[in-house]
Short mmCIF file of C-alpha atoms in Angstrom, two decimals:
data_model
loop_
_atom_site.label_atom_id
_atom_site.label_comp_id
_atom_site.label_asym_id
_atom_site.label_seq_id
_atom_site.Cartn_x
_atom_site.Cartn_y
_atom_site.Cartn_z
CA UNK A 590 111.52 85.91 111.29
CA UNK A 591 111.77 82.88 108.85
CA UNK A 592 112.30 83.40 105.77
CA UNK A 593 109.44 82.94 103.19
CA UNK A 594 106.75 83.28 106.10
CA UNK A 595 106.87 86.97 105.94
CA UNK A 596 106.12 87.17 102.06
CA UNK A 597 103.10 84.81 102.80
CA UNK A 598 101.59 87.26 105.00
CA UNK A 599 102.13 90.22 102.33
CA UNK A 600 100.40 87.97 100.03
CA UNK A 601 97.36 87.89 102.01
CA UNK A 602 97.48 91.79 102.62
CA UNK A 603 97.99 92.24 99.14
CA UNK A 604 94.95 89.97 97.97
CA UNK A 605 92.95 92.90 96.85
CA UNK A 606 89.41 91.48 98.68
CA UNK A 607 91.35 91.47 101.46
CA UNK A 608 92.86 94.62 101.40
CA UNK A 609 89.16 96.32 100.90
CA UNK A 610 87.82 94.51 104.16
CA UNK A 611 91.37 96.03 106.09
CA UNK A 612 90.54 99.78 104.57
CA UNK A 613 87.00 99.74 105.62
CA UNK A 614 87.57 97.84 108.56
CA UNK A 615 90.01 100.48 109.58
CA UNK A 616 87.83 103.40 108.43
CA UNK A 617 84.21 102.26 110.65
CA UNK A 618 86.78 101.46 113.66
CA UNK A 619 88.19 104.99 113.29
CA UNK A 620 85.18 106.38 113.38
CA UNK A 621 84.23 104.38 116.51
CA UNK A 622 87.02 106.04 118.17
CA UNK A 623 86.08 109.44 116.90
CA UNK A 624 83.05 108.92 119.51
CA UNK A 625 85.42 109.15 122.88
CA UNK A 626 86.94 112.32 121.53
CA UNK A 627 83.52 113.76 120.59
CA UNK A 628 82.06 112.11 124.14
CA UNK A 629 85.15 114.45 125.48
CA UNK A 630 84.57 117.26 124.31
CA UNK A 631 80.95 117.60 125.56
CA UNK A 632 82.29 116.64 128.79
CA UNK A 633 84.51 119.42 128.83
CA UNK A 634 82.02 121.89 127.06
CA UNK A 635 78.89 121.02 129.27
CA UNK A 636 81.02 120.39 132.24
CA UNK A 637 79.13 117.02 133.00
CA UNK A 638 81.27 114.52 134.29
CA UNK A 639 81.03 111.32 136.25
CA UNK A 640 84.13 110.25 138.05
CA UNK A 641 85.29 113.08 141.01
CA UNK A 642 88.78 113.16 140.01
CA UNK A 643 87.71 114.37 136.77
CA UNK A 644 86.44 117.20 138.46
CA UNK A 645 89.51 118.05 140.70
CA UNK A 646 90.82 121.07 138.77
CA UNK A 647 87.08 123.04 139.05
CA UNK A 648 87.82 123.23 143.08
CA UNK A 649 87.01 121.12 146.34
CA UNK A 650 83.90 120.12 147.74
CA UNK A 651 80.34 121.38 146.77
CA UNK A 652 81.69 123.59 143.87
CA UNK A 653 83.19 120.24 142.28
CA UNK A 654 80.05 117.83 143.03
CA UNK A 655 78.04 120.07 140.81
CA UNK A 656 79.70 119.23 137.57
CA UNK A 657 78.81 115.56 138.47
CA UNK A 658 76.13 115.40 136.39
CA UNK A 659 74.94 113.50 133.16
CA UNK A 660 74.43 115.91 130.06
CA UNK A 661 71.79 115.03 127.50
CA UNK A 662 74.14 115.96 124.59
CA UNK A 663 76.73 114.08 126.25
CA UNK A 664 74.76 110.74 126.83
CA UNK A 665 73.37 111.17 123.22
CA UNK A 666 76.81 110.65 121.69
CA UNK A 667 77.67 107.53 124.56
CA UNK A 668 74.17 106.00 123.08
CA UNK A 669 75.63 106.27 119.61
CA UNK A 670 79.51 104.57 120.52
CA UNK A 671 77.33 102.10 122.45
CA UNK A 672 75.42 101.51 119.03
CA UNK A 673 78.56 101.41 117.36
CA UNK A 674 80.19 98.68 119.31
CA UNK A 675 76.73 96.91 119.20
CA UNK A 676 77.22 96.83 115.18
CA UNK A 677 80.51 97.16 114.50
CA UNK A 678 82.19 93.93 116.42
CA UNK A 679 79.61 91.92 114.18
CA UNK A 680 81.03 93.40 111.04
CA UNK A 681 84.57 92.70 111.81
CA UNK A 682 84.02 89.23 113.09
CA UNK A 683 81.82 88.25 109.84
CA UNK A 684 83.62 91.02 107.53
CA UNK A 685 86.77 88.86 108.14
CA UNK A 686 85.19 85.93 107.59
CA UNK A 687 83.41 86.99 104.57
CA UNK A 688 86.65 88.44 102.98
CA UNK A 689 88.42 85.12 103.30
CA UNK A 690 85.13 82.83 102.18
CA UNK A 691 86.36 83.95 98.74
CA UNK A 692 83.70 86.57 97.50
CA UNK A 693 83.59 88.34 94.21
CA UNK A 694 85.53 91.70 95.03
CA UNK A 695 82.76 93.57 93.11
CA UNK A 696 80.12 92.09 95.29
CA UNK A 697 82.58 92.70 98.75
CA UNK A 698 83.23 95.89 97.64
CA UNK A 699 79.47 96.77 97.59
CA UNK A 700 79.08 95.49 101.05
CA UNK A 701 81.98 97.44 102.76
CA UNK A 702 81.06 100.87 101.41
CA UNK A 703 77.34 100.08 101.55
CA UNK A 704 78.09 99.17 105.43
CA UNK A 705 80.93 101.87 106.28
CA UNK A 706 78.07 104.35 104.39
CA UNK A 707 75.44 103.41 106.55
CA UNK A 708 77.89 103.95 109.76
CA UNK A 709 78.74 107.12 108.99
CA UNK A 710 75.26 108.48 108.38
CA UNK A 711 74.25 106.70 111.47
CA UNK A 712 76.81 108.68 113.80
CA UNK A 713 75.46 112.16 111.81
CA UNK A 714 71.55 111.11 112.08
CA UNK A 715 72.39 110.49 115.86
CA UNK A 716 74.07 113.41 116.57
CA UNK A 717 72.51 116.31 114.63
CA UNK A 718 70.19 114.60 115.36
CA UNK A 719 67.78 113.28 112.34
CA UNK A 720 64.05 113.30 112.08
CA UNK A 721 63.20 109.15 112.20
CA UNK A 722 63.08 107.17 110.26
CA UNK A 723 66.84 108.83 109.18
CA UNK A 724 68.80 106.90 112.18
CA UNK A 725 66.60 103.76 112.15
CA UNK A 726 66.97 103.27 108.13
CA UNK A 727 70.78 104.01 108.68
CA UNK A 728 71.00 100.99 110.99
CA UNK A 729 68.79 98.79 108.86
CA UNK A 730 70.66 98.91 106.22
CA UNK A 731 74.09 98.42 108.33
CA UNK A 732 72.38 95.58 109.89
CA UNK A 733 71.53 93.83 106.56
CA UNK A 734 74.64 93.73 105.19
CA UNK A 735 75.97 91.72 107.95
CA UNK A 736 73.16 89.94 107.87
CA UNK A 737 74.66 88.71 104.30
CA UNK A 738 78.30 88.54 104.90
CA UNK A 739 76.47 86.31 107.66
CA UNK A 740 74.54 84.18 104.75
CA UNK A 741 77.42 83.85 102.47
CA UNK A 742 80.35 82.78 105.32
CA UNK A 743 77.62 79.95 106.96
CA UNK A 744 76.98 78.63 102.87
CA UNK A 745 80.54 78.61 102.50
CA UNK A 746 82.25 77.24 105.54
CA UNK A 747 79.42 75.73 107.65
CA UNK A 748 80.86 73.26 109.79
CA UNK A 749 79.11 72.41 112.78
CA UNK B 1470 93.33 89.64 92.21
CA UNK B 1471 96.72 88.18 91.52
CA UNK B 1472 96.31 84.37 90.79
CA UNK B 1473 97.33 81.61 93.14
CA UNK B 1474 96.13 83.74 96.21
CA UNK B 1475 92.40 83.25 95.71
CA UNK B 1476 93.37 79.49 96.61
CA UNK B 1477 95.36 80.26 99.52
CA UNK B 1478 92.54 82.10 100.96
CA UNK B 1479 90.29 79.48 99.91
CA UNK B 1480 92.41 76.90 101.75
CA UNK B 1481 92.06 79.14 104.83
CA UNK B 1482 88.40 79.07 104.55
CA UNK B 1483 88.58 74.92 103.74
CA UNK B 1484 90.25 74.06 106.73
CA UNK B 1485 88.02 71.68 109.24
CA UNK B 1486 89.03 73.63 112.60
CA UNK B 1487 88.94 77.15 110.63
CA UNK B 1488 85.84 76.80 109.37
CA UNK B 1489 84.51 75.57 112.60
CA UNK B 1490 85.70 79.07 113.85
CA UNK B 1491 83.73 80.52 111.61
CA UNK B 1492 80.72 79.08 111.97
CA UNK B 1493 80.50 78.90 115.70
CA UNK B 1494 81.59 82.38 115.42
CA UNK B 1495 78.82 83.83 113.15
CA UNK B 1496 76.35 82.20 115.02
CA UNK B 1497 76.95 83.78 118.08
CA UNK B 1498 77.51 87.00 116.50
CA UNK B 1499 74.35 87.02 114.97
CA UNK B 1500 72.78 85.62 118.33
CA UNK B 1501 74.20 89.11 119.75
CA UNK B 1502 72.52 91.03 116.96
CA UNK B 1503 69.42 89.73 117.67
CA UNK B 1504 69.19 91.48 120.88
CA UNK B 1505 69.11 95.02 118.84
CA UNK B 1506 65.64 93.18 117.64
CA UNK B 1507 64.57 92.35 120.85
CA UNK B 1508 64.99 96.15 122.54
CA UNK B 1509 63.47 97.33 119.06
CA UNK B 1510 60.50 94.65 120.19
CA UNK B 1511 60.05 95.38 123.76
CA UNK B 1512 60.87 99.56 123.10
CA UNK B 1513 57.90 99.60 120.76
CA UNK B 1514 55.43 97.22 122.53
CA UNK B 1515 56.29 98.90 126.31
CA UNK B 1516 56.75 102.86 124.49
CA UNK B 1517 59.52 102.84 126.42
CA UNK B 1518 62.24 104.98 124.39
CA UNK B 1519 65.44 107.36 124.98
CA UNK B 1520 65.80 109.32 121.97
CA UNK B 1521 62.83 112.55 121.62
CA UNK B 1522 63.21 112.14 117.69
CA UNK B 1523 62.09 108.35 118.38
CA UNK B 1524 58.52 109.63 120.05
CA UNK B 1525 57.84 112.21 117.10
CA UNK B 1526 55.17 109.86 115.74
CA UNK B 1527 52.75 110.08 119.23
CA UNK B 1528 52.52 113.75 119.09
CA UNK B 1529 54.08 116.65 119.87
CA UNK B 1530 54.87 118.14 123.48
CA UNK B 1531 53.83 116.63 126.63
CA UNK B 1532 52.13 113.63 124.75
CA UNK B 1533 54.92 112.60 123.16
CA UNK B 1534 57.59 112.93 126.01
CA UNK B 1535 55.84 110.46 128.43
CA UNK B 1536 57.24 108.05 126.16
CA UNK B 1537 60.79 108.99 127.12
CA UNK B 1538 61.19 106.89 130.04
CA UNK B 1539 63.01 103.18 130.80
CA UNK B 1540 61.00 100.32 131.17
CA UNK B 1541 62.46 97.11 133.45
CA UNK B 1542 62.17 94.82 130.18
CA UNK B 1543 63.73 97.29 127.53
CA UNK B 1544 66.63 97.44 130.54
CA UNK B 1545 66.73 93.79 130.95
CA UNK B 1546 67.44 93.10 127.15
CA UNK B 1547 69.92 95.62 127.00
CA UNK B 1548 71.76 94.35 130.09
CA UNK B 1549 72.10 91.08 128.28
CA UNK B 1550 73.14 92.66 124.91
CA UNK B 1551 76.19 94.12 127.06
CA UNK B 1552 76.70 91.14 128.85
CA UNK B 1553 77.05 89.35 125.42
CA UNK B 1554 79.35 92.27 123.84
CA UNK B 1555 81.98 92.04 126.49
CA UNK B 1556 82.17 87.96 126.22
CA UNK B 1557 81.39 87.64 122.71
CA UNK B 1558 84.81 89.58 121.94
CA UNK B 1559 86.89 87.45 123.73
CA UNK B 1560 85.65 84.66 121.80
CA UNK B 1561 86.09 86.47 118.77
CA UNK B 1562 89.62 87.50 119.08
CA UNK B 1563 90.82 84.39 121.70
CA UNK B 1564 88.89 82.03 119.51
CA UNK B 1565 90.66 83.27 116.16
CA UNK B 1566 93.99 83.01 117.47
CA UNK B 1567 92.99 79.66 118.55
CA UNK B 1568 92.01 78.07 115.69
CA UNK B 1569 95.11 79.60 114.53
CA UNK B 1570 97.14 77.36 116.95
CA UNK B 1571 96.97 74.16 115.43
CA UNK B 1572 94.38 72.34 118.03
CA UNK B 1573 93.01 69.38 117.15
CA UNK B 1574 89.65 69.55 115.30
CA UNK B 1575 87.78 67.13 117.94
CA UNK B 1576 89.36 69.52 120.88
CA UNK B 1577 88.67 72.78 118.79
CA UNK B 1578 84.70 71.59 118.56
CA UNK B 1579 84.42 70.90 121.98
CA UNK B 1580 85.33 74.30 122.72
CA UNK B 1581 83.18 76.27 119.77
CA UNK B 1582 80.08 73.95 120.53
CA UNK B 1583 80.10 74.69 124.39
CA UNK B 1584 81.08 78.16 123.95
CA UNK B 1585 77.79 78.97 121.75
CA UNK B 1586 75.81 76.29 123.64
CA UNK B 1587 76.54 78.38 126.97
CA UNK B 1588 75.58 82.00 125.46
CA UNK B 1589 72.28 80.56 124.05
CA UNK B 1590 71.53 79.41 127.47
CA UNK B 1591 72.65 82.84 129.02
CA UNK B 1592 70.35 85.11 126.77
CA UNK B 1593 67.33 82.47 127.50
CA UNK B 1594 68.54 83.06 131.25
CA UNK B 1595 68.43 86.67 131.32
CA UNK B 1596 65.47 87.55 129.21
CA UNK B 1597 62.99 84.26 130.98
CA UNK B 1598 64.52 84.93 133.82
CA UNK B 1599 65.60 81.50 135.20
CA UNK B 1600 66.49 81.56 138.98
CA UNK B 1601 69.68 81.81 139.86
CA UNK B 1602 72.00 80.73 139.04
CA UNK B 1603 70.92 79.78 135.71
CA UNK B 1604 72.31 82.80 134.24
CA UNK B 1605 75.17 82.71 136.46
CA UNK B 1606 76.21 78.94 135.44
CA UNK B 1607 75.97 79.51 131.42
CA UNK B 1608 78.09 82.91 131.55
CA UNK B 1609 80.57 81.24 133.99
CA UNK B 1610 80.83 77.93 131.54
CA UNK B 1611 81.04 80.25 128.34
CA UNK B 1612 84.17 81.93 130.33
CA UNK B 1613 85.57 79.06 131.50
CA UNK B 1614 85.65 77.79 127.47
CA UNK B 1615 87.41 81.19 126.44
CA UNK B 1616 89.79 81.10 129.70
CA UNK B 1617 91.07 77.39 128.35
CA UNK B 1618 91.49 78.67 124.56
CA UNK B 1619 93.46 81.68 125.84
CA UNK B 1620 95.82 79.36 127.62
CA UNK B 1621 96.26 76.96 124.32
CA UNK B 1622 97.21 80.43 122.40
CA UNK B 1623 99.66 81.61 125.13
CA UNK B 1624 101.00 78.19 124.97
CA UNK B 1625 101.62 77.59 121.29
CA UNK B 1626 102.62 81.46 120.55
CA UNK B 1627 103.80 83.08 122.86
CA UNK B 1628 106.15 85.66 122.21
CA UNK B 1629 106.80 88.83 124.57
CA UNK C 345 91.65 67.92 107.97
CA UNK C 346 93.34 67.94 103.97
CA UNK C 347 97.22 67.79 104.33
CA UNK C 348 99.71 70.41 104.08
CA UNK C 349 96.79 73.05 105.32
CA UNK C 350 97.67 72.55 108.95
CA UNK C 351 101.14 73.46 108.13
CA UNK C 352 99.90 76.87 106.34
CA UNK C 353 98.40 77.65 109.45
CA UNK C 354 101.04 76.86 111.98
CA UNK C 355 103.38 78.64 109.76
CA UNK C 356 101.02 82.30 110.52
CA UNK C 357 101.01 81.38 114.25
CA UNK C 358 104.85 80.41 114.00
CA UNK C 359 105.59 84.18 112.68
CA UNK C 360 107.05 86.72 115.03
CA UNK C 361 104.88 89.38 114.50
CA UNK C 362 101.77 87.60 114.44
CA UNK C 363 102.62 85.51 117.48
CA UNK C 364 103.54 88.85 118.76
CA UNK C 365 100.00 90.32 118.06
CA UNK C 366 98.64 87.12 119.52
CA UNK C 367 100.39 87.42 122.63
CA UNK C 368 99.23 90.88 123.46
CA UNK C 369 96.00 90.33 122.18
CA UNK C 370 95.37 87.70 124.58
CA UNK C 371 96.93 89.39 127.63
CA UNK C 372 94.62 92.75 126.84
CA UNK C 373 91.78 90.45 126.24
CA UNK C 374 92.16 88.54 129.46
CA UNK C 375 92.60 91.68 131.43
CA UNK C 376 89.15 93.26 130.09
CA UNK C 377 87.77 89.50 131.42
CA UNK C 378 88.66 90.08 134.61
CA UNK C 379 86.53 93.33 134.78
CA UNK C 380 83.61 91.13 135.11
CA UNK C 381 84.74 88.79 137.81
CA UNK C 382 85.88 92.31 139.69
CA UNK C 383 82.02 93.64 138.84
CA UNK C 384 80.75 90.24 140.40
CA UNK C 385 83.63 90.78 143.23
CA UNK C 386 81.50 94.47 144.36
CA UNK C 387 78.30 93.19 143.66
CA UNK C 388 78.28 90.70 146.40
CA UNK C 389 80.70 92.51 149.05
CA UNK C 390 78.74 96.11 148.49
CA UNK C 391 75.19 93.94 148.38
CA UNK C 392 74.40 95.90 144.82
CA UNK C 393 72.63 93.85 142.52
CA UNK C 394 70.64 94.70 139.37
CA UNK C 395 68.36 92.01 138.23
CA UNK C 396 65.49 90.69 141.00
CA UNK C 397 66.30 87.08 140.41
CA UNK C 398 70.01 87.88 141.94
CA UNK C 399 68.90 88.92 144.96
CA UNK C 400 66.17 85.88 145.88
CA UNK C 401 69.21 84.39 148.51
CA UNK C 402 68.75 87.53 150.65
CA UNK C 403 64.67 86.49 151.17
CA UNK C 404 62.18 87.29 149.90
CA UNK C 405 59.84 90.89 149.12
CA UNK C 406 61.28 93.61 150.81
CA UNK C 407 63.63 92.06 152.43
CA UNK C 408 65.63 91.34 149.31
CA UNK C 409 64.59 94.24 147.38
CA UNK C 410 67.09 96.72 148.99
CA UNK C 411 69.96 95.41 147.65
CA UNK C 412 68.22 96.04 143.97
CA UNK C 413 70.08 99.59 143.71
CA UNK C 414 73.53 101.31 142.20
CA UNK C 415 76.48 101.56 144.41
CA UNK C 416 79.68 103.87 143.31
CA UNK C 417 82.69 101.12 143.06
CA UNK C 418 80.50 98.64 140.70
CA UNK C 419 79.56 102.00 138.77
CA UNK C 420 83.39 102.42 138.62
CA UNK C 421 84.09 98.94 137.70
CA UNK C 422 81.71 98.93 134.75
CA UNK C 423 82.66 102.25 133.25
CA UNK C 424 86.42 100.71 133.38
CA UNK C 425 84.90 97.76 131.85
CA UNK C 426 83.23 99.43 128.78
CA UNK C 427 86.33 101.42 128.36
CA UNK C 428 88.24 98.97 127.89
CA UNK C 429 85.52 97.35 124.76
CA UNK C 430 85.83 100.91 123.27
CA UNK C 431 89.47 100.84 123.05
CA UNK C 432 90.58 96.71 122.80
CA UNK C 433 88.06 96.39 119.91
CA UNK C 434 89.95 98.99 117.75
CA UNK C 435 93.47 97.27 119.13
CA UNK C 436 91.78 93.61 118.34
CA UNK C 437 91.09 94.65 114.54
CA UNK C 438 93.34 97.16 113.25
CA UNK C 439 96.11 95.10 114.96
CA UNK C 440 95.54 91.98 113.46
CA UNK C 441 95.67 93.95 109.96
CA UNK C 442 99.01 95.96 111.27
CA UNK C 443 100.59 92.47 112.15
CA UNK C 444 99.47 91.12 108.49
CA UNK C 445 100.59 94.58 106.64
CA UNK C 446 104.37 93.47 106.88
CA UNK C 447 105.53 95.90 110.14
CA UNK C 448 109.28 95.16 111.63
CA UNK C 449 109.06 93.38 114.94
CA UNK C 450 110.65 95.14 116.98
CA UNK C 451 108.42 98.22 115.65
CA UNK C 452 105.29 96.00 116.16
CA UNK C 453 106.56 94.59 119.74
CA UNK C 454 107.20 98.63 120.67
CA UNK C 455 103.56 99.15 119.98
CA UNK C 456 101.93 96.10 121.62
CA UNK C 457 103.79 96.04 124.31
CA UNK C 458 103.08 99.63 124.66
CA UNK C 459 99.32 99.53 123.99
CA UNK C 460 98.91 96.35 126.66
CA UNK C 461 101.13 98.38 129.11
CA UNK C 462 98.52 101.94 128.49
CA UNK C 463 95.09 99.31 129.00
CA UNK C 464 96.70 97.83 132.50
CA UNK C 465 97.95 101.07 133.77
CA UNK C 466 94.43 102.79 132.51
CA UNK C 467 92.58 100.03 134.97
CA UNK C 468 94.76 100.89 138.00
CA UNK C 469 94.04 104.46 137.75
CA UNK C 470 90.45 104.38 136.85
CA UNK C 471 90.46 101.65 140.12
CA UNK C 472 92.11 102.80 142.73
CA UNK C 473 91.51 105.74 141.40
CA UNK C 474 94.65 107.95 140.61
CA UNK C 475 93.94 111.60 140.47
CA UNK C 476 94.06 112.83 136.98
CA UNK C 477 95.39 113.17 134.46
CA UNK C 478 96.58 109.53 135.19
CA UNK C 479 94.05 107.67 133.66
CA UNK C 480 93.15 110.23 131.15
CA UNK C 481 96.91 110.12 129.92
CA UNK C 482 97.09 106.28 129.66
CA UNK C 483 93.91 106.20 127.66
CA UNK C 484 95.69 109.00 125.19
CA UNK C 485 98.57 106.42 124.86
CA UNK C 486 96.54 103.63 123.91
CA UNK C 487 94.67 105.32 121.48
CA UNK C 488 98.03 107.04 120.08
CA UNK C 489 99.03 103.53 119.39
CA UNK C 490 96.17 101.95 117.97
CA UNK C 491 96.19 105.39 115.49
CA UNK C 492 99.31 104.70 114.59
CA UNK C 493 98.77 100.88 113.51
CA UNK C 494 95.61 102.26 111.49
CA UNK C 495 98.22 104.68 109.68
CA UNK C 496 100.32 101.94 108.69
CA UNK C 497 97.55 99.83 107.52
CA UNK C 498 96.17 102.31 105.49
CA UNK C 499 99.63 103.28 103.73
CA UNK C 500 100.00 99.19 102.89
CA UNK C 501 96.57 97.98 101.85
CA UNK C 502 94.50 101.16 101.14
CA UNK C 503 91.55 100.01 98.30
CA UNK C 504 88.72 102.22 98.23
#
């Protein structure tokens, strides 16, 4: 590596805006991939599964076809990764551009947790589940706060 | 925030094909968040929903679970919202490292404006529906675009 | 474009790890691309379309409408497909924060090259398909990876 490159980089990491969009960033994309594990284990629990050869080890034939099946706890938790992707790519796209449109890191710190917040109680108001309006107040307020990353990165760099 | 970085970051954000890449970028970002709007639209208006929790307000029982049921247009919308998800990203990680490659801005423009142009024309595709291929021709020219940034990147960086 | 910016720039895409994390990046992105030209690939050989206005070539009314319906190997192809946004999305953001959070290469090359090798082996065996626990054992490795980068990013940049 050449020399004085790699202290560059560290500087950016170290910028402290920046290093609040890489925690949360981290944090809502953890929790994405929470969802396969979860999406597993009801899987396994319900014994629902889609592809044969996930069905193998329960025997051959008829008494393996009948775990092919869907599950409605199972496709409850693929509705909510599907939701997450749906919202999260948006946030890291803009979140990164936001972060490096040179925000106040009060006012970037307000909309990670605010967002990474709203994620979090999305996944438990979909799963438990919640009573509406719980899940769609959740995403609201997810939505919104990309919404204006959104505003701030188009009045800063708009270039078109 | 340690001082002198703020600038650096700024610079980032100041620089004509960079903030191209952002722009182009948020636009079609928040072009695939609009679709969320769009099922919302066409979920309420058909009472076509997924979720039991999201019928609680027509009643209990039998009145309320007629409501639990797809609808071709609710279907449609989402097909495009998926459809954008898994091109969108591309663009979003292919198009970073792109601007990242030192094109020229007039080059790097071509690409962005296209890109977006194409995806604007796909949605309208889907949800209208144009005849074929309409849809076929916009999502084919928007992967084309990403296809020719990808080779630029591999080009200029790559390291195995 | 102001002087000495595009130098900045090319100096980031002229590091090792990040042209590293570009490199991969791309190749994992390209490979979840060509999912969609392998669901077009089934659609028309297996006659399975989805939308009405894909179909209008085959005639018209009846005629056409039998090849509206679901047939297994584009099911296949599209679970593979959504897989792979589930787990490149993670790879596409925490990895660009691993390559900026200082990492030695030849630690970051293990885990790229590792994670890209995990994605391609995870399409042949959902493909093809291998009997398990092939494909559920390359998904494990590509996950293990991408928690590992999101361990190392949290250690260097953690700001709550």
């Amino acid at each position: 590596m050449r020399s004085g490159e790699m202290a560059k980089l560290t500087q950016l990491i170290d910028n402290d805006v920046f290093r609040a969009y890489a925690t949360y960033t981290t944090i809502v994309l953890l929790k994405m991939m929470l969802m396969s594990l979860i999406t597993a284990y009801f899987r396994i629990t319900r014994k629902a599964f889609v592809n044969p050869e996930d069905t193998a080890s329960f025997g051959k034939g008829e008494s393996a076809k009948k775990y092919l099946r869907t599950d409605p706890d199972v496709e409850r938790v693929r509705r909510g990764h599907l939701n997450d992707l749906e919202n999260i790519v948006p946030f890291l796209g803009i979140g990164l551009l936001y972060a490096l449109s040179g925000p106040e890191l009060s006012t970037a710190l307000l909309h990670f947790r605010i967002f990474a917040g709203a994620r979090i109680a999305h996944t438990f108001a979909y799963l438990i589940p919640l009573p509406q309006p719980g899940r769609g107040l959740s995403w609201a307020v997810g939505y919104a706060v990309t919404m204006s990353m959104a505003y701030k990165v188009l009045m800063t760099a708009l270039y078109l």
